[in-house]
Coordinates of C-alpha atoms and ligand atoms in Angstrom, one line a residue:
X164 CA 0.0 -0.1 0.0
X165 CA 1.0 3.5 -0.4
X166 CA 2.6 5.6 2.5
X167 CA -0.4 7.6 3.2
X168 CA -2.6 4.3 3.7
X169 CA 0.0 2.8 5.8
X170 CA 0.3 5.8 8.0
X171 CA -3.5 5.5 8.4
X172 CA -3.6 2.1 8.9
X173 CA -0.8 0.0 9.7
X174 CA -1.2 -0.9 13.7
X175 CA -4.3 0.8 13.7
X176 CA -7.0 -1.7 13.4
X177 CA -10.5 -1.5 14.9
X178 CA -10.4 -2.2 18.5
X179 CA -11.4 -5.6 19.1
X180 CA -13.6 -5.2 22.6
X181 CA -15.4 -2.4 21.1
X182 CA -15.0 -1.8 17.2
X183 CA -13.5 1.7 18.1
X184 CA -11.8 3.1 14.9
X185 CA -9.2 4.8 16.7
X186 CA -6.6 2.8 18.9
X187 CA -7.9 3.8 22.5
X188 CA -5.3 5.2 24.8
X189 CA -4.5 2.2 27.3
X190 CA -3.9 4.1 30.5
X191 CA -2.8 1.4 32.5
X192 CA 0.1 0.1 34.4
X193 CA -0.4 -3.5 34.5
X194 CA -2.8 -6.3 33.2
X195 CA -4.8 -8.6 34.8
X196 CA -3.5 -12.5 34.5
X197 CA -5.8 -15.2 34.0
X198 CA -3.5 -17.6 35.9
X199 CA -0.1 -18.2 36.5
X200 CA 2.2 -17.4 33.4
X201 CA -0.8 -16.6 31.3
X202 CA -1.8 -13.1 29.7
X203 CA -2.9 -11.5 26.6
X204 CA 0.5 -10.0 25.7
X205 CA 0.9 -7.3 27.9
X206 CA 2.3 -7.6 31.7
X207 CA 3.3 -4.0 32.6
X208 CA 3.1 -0.7 30.7
X209 CA 7.5 -0.3 30.8
X210 CA 7.5 -3.7 29.0
X211 CA 4.5 -3.2 26.4
X212 CA 1.7 -0.9 26.0
X213 CA -0.8 -1.6 23.4
X214 CA -1.2 2.4 22.7
X215 CA 2.8 2.6 21.9
X216 CA 2.8 -1.0 20.3
X217 CA 0.3 0.7 18.0
X218 CA 2.8 3.8 17.3
X219 CA 5.7 1.4 17.3
X220 CA 4.2 -1.0 14.5
X221 CA 3.2 2.1 12.5
X222 CA 6.6 4.0 12.5
X223 CA 8.4 0.6 11.6
X224 CA 6.5 0.4 8.4
X225 CA 6.6 4.1 7.5
X226 CA 10.6 3.7 7.7
X227 CA 10.6 0.5 5.9
X228 CA 12.2 -1.1 8.9
X229 CA 11.1 -4.5 10.8
X230 CA 10.6 -3.3 14.4
X231 CA 9.9 0.4 16.0
X232 CA 10.3 1.6 19.6
X233 CA 8.8 4.8 20.8
X234 CA 10.8 6.4 23.5
X235 CA 10.2 9.7 26.2
X236 CA 12.1 12.0 23.8
X237 CA 14.5 12.0 21.1
X238 CA 17.4 12.1 23.1
X239 CA 16.2 9.1 25.1
X240 CA 16.0 7.3 21.5
X241 CA 19.6 8.4 20.7
X242 CA 20.6 7.3 23.9
X243 CA 19.0 3.8 23.7
X244 CA 20.9 3.5 19.9
X245 CA 24.2 4.2 21.8
X246 CA 23.7 1.3 24.5
X247 CA 24.6 -0.9 21.3
X248 CA 28.0 0.2 22.4
X249 CA 30.7 -0.5 25.0
X250 CA 33.6 1.2 26.6
X251 CA 36.4 1.5 24.6
X252 CA 34.4 1.9 21.3
X253 CA 34.8 4.4 18.8
X254 CA 31.6 6.3 17.0
X255 CA 32.2 8.9 14.0
X256 CA 29.6 11.2 14.1
X257 CA 28.3 14.6 12.1
X258 CA 30.0 17.9 12.7
X259 CA 27.0 19.5 13.0
X260 CA 24.8 17.2 15.2
X261 CA 21.8 18.4 17.2
X262 CA 23.1 20.4 19.8
X263 CA 21.4 17.6 22.4
X264 CA 23.1 14.9 20.8
X265 CA 26.2 16.2 21.1
X266 CA 26.2 17.3 24.7
X267 CA 25.0 13.4 25.6
X268 CA 28.0 12.3 23.5
X269 CA 30.4 14.7 24.9
X270 CA 29.5 15.4 28.6
X271 CA 27.6 12.3 29.2
X272 CA 28.8 9.0 27.0
X273 CA 32.2 10.1 27.0
X274 CA 32.7 9.4 30.6
X275 CA 31.4 5.6 30.1
X276 CA 34.4 5.1 27.8
X277 CA 33.0 5.7 24.4
X278 CA 35.4 7.5 21.8
X279 CA 34.0 10.1 19.6
X280 CA 35.4 11.8 16.2
X281 CA 33.1 14.5 14.4
X282 CA 34.1 14.9 11.1
X283 CA 32.1 16.4 8.0
X284 CA 30.2 13.4 6.9
X285 CA 29.2 15.3 3.4
X286 CA 32.5 14.0 2.6
X287 CA 32.4 10.1 2.4
X288 CA 36.1 10.0 2.3
X289 CA 36.7 11.9 5.4
X290 CA 34.2 9.3 7.0
X291 CA 36.7 6.4 5.7
X292 CA 39.7 8.3 7.0
X293 CA 38.1 8.3 10.6
X294 CA 37.7 4.6 10.7
X295 CA 39.8 2.9 13.2
X296 CA 39.9 -0.9 14.6
X297 CA 37.3 -0.1 17.3
X298 CA 35.0 2.1 15.3
X299 CA 31.3 0.5 15.8
X300 CA 28.8 3.3 14.5
X301 CA 28.6 6.3 12.3
X302 CA 25.9 8.7 13.4
X303 CA 24.6 11.0 10.6
X304 CA 21.8 13.7 10.3
X305 CA 20.8 14.9 7.1
X306 CA 19.9 17.8 6.5
X307 CA 21.4 19.3 9.6
X308 CA 20.7 22.0 11.8
X309 CA 20.4 25.1 10.5
X310 CA 22.6 24.8 7.4
X311 CA 21.0 22.0 5.7
X312 CA 24.5 20.3 4.9
X313 CA 23.4 16.9 3.1
X314 CA 25.0 13.8 3.7
X315 CA 25.2 10.9 1.1
X316 CA 23.4 7.9 3.1
X317 CA 24.0 5.2 0.4
X318 CA 27.9 6.1 -0.1
X319 CA 28.5 6.3 4.0
X320 CA 27.0 2.9 4.4
X321 CA 28.6 1.2 1.5
X322 CA 31.9 2.5 3.7
X323 CA 30.7 1.7 7.0
X324 CA 29.5 -1.7 6.1
X325 CA 32.6 -2.7 4.3
X326 CA 34.5 -2.5 8.1
X327 CA 31.2 -3.8 9.8
X328 CA 30.4 -0.6 10.8
X329 CA 26.8 0.4 11.6
X330 CA 25.1 3.4 10.3
X331 CA 22.3 5.5 12.3
X332 CA 20.4 8.4 10.5
X333 CA 18.5 10.9 12.7
X334 CA 15.7 11.2 9.9
X335 CA 13.9 14.2 12.1
X336 CA 14.7 16.6 9.6
X337 CA 13.1 14.9 6.6
X338 CA 10.8 12.4 8.0
X339 CA 9.9 9.1 6.4
X340 CA 7.9 10.8 4.0
X341 CA 10.8 12.7 2.3
X342 CA 13.6 10.3 3.0
X343 CA 14.1 6.7 3.9
X344 CA 17.6 6.1 5.4
X345 CA 17.0 1.9 5.6
X346 CA 16.1 2.0 2.0
X347 CA 19.3 3.7 1.3
X348 CA 21.5 1.3 3.1
X349 CA 21.2 2.7 7.0
X350 CA 20.7 0.0 9.6
X351 CA 19.3 2.7 12.3
X352 CA 17.0 5.4 12.1
X353 CA 16.2 7.9 15.3
X354 CA 13.5 10.6 15.4
X355 CA 12.7 13.3 17.7
X356 CA 8.6 12.3 16.9
X357 CA 8.6 15.7 18.7
X358 CA 9.1 17.4 15.3
X359 CA 7.4 16.3 12.1
X360 CA 6.0 13.1 13.4
X361 CA 3.7 14.3 15.9
X362 CA 3.6 17.7 13.9
X363 CA 1.5 19.7 16.4
X364 CA 3.7 21.1 19.2
X365 CA 1.5 19.5 21.9
X366 CA 4.2 16.7 22.8
X367 CA 7.8 15.4 23.4
X368 CA 8.7 12.2 21.8
X369 CA 11.3 9.6 20.1
X370 CA 11.9 6.6 18.3
X371 CA 14.1 3.9 16.9
X372 CA 13.3 2.1 13.8
X373 CA 15.6 -0.9 12.9
X374 CA 16.1 -3.4 9.9
X375 CA 18.0 -6.6 12.1
X376 CA 15.9 -8.5 14.7
X377 CA 18.7 -8.8 16.5
X378 CA 19.7 -5.3 17.0
X379 CA 15.9 -4.7 17.8
X380 CA 16.1 -7.0 20.4
X381 CA 18.9 -5.1 22.2
X382 CA 17.2 -1.6 21.7
X383 CA 13.9 -3.1 23.2
X384 CA 15.7 -4.8 26.5
X385 CA 17.4 -1.5 26.9
X386 CA 13.9 0.5 26.2
X387 CA 12.4 -1.9 28.9
X388 CA 15.9 -1.7 31.4
X389 CA 16.0 1.8 31.3
X390 CA 12.5 2.5 31.2
X391 CA 12.5 5.9 29.1
X392 CA 9.0 4.5 27.5
X393 CA 6.6 7.2 25.5
X394 CA 3.5 7.2 27.7
X395 CA 0.1 6.1 26.3
X396 CA -1.2 9.6 25.9
X397 CA 1.8 10.8 23.9
X398 CA 2.0 7.6 21.8
X399 CA -1.7 8.5 21.0
X400 CA -0.9 11.9 19.7
X401 CA 1.8 10.9 17.6
X402 CA -0.5 8.2 15.8
X403 CA -2.8 10.9 15.4
X404 CA -0.4 13.2 14.0
X405 CA 1.0 10.5 11.7
X406 CA -2.2 10.0 9.8
X407 CA -1.8 13.3 8.2
X408 CA 1.9 13.1 7.7
X409 CA 2.0 12.9 3.8
X410 CA -0.6 16.2 3.3
X411 CA 1.2 17.9 6.1
X412 CA 4.8 17.5 4.7
X413 CA 3.4 18.0 1.3
X414 CA 2.6 21.3 2.4
X415 CA 5.5 22.1 4.5
X416 CA 7.8 21.5 1.3
X417 CA 5.1 23.7 -1.3
X418 CA 5.7 26.5 1.8
X419 CA 9.4 26.0 2.4
X420 CA 10.0 26.3 -1.3
X421 CA 7.8 29.4 -1.9
X422 CA 9.6 31.0 1.2
X423 CA 13.2 30.0 0.2
X424 CA 12.7 31.5 -3.1
X425 CA 11.2 34.3 -2.0
X426 CA 14.3 35.5 0.7
X427 CA 17.0 34.0 -2.2
X428 CA 15.4 37.2 -4.3
X429 CA 15.5 39.7 -1.1
X430 CA 17.5 42.8 -1.4
X431 CA 17.8 42.4 2.3
X432 CA 18.9 38.5 2.7
X433 CA 22.7 37.7 2.1
X434 CA 22.1 33.9 1.7
X435 CA 19.4 31.2 1.9
X436 CA 20.3 27.5 3.2
X437 CA 17.5 25.5 1.5
X438 CA 18.2 22.0 -0.2
X439 CA 15.1 22.6 -2.6
X440 CA 17.4 25.4 -4.3
X441 CA 19.5 25.0 -7.2
X442 CA 22.0 27.2 -5.4
X443 CA 22.3 25.0 -2.7
X444 CA 25.6 23.4 -3.3
X445 CA 24.3 19.8 -2.9
X446 CA 21.0 20.3 -4.3
X447 CA 21.4 17.4 -7.1
X448 CA 22.4 15.0 -3.9
X449 CA 19.1 16.2 -2.1
X450 CA 16.9 15.8 -5.3
X451 CA 18.6 12.4 -5.3
X452 CA 18.0 11.3 -1.9
X453 CA 15.2 13.3 -0.8
X454 CA 11.8 12.9 -2.5
X455 CA 11.0 16.3 -1.3
X456 CA 12.7 19.3 0.7
X457 CA 10.5 20.1 3.7
X458 CA 10.1 23.2 5.7
X459 CA 13.3 23.9 7.4
X460 CA 15.5 26.6 6.4
X461 CA 17.6 29.4 7.6
X462 CA 19.0 32.6 5.9
X463 CA 21.4 35.2 6.5
X464 CA 20.3 39.0 7.6
X465 CA 24.0 40.3 7.9
X466 CA 24.2 40.9 11.7
X467 CA 23.1 40.3 15.0
X468 CA 21.5 43.7 15.1
X469 CA 19.4 42.6 12.0
X470 CA 18.4 39.3 13.2
X471 CA 17.0 41.2 16.5
X472 CA 15.2 43.6 14.7
X473 CA 13.8 41.0 12.1
X474 CA 12.8 38.4 15.0
X475 CA 11.3 41.3 16.7
X476 CA 9.1 42.4 14.5
X477 CA 7.6 39.0 13.2
X478 CA 3.7 38.9 14.4
X479 CA 2.9 35.7 12.7
X480 CA 6.2 33.4 12.8
X481 CA 6.9 32.9 16.6
X482 CA 10.4 33.1 18.1
X483 CA 10.7 29.7 19.3
X484 CA 12.9 26.7 19.6
X485 CA 11.9 23.5 18.4
X486 CA 10.1 22.9 14.7
X487 CA 7.9 20.8 12.6
X488 CA 4.6 21.9 13.7
X489 CA 1.9 23.3 11.8
X490 CA 2.5 26.9 12.8
X491 CA 5.6 28.7 11.7
X492 CA 8.3 29.1 14.0
X493 CA 11.2 31.4 14.0
X494 CA 14.6 31.1 16.0
X495 CA 18.2 32.5 15.8
X496 CA 20.6 29.7 16.3
X497 CA 23.8 31.8 17.7
X498 CA 21.9 32.3 21.1
X499 CA 19.5 29.8 20.8
X500 CA 20.1 26.1 19.7
X501 CA 23.7 26.6 19.1
X502 CA 24.7 28.8 22.2
X503 CA 26.9 26.3 23.6
X504 CA 28.7 25.8 20.3
X505 CA 32.1 27.6 20.7
X506 CA 31.9 31.0 18.8
X507 CA 34.9 30.1 16.4
X508 CA 33.1 26.2 15.5
X509 CA 30.1 28.1 14.7
X510 CA 31.5 30.4 12.4
X511 CA 33.3 27.4 10.8
X512 CA 30.0 25.8 10.4
X513 CA 28.5 28.9 8.7
X514 CA 26.5 29.8 11.9
X515 CA 26.6 33.5 11.9
X516 CA 25.2 36.0 14.5
X517 CA 22.8 37.0 11.8
X518 CA 21.4 33.6 10.5
X519 CA 17.9 33.3 11.2
X520 CA 16.1 30.0 11.0
X521 CA 12.5 29.2 10.2
X522 CA 10.4 26.0 10.7
X523 CA 7.8 27.0 7.9
X524 CA 4.5 25.9 9.0
X525 CA 1.5 24.8 6.7
X526 CA -0.4 28.6 7.1
X527 CA -1.4 30.2 4.2
X528 CA 2.2 30.9 2.5
X529 CA 1.1 34.5 1.2
X530 CA 0.6 35.2 5.2
X531 CA 4.3 33.8 6.2
X532 CA 5.7 35.9 3.1
X533 CA 4.0 39.1 4.1
X534 CA 5.3 38.6 7.9
X535 CA 8.5 38.2 6.9
X536 CA 8.7 41.0 4.2
X537 CA 7.3 43.5 7.2
X538 CA 9.8 42.3 9.4
X539 CA 12.7 42.4 6.8
X540 CA 11.8 46.3 5.9
X541 CA 12.3 47.2 9.6
X542 CA 16.2 46.2 8.6
X543 CA 17.9 49.8 8.3
X544 CA 19.1 49.3 4.2
Ligands
PLP888 C1 15.0 18.0 18.6 C2 16.0 16.8 18.0 C3 16.3 16.1 18.8 C4 16.0 15.7 20.3 O1 14.5 15.4 20.4 P1 13.6 15.9 21.7 O2 12.6 15.2 21.6 O3 13.7 17.0 22.4 O4 14.4 15.1 22.7 C5 17.3 15.0 18.1 N1 17.4 15.4 16.8 C6 17.2 16.4 16.1 C7 17.6 16.5 14.7 C8 16.1 17.0 16.8 O5 15.7 18.0 16.0

């Protein structure tokens, strides 16, 4: 079946007890056993819950994996992936990771004996050069936040697999509607469901999707052992969000393209980062690897003062962290999401003080553009 049909139906058969068309919120901690050692597949809700199980089946199908596991946040999902490693193991990661992932690696997992090398994963030869005898995992994000660098997933997977190294892709920015890393060769997909999968800015969650049943069993073991599971209510919200993932993503993509094109020709904008623009240095790779470009983009206002004026002047776009919801959000990476990255490293990554990021929502695009135009008008020429 097609993507939308799967999104609406997989894991979501009518409730066997009542016929309810929507999977109920099984708000229960435990399950009555009919006799010793006999249950209906559920014993305790950390281990398994029917609402969470419905979501897990659903997202596994959307990503083309065999198994999905839902976590209390995107960070809990990333942490679960790292449970596959042991002290002494080496990880190659993108140089421009989500800040929380970098923090988990550097300020938590390093103390457990894991070693990290951060490379420009746009260049497969750099990934190859970073491989060592203890390398177990390559962890990438594509596109990256906020400058939208693209990594060739298939090329990295080929290099890693030749050395028996696993590849994990954080697919939060594209969602499985536009990019399916497992089909491109990745072993593991990670999501912050907080973003596009849930899509309505009303819950925090995460997911891991895998192809290999043995790796999935190990992550499920960790999920139960560490216990950072997604609650039944939050699982239900993501299930509801995912039903409209395809229509939302199509609109995010249309609006993202229109906003990016408009900004690219605006006299006060000094540059736009959006993989859907032919001027993006990796536009061809993006077209090959992704079936759409989505709503995330960033642009250069020229200075911190210009960014400040713009962010103070927008009315429809809300100044806030996070992304992927139906409402347009605008943010200042240098002082918000990337404040903990040293200034020199920020410059190297292209995260200037004048850079502004937009998570283009699904409002009428003329309204989004008019809002940005009004705010850009306030910047002195
Ligand atoms: C938000 C985000 C995360 C972390 O997810 P939380 O749900 O906030 O824990 C990880 N990766 C990316 C790319 C994100 O945008």
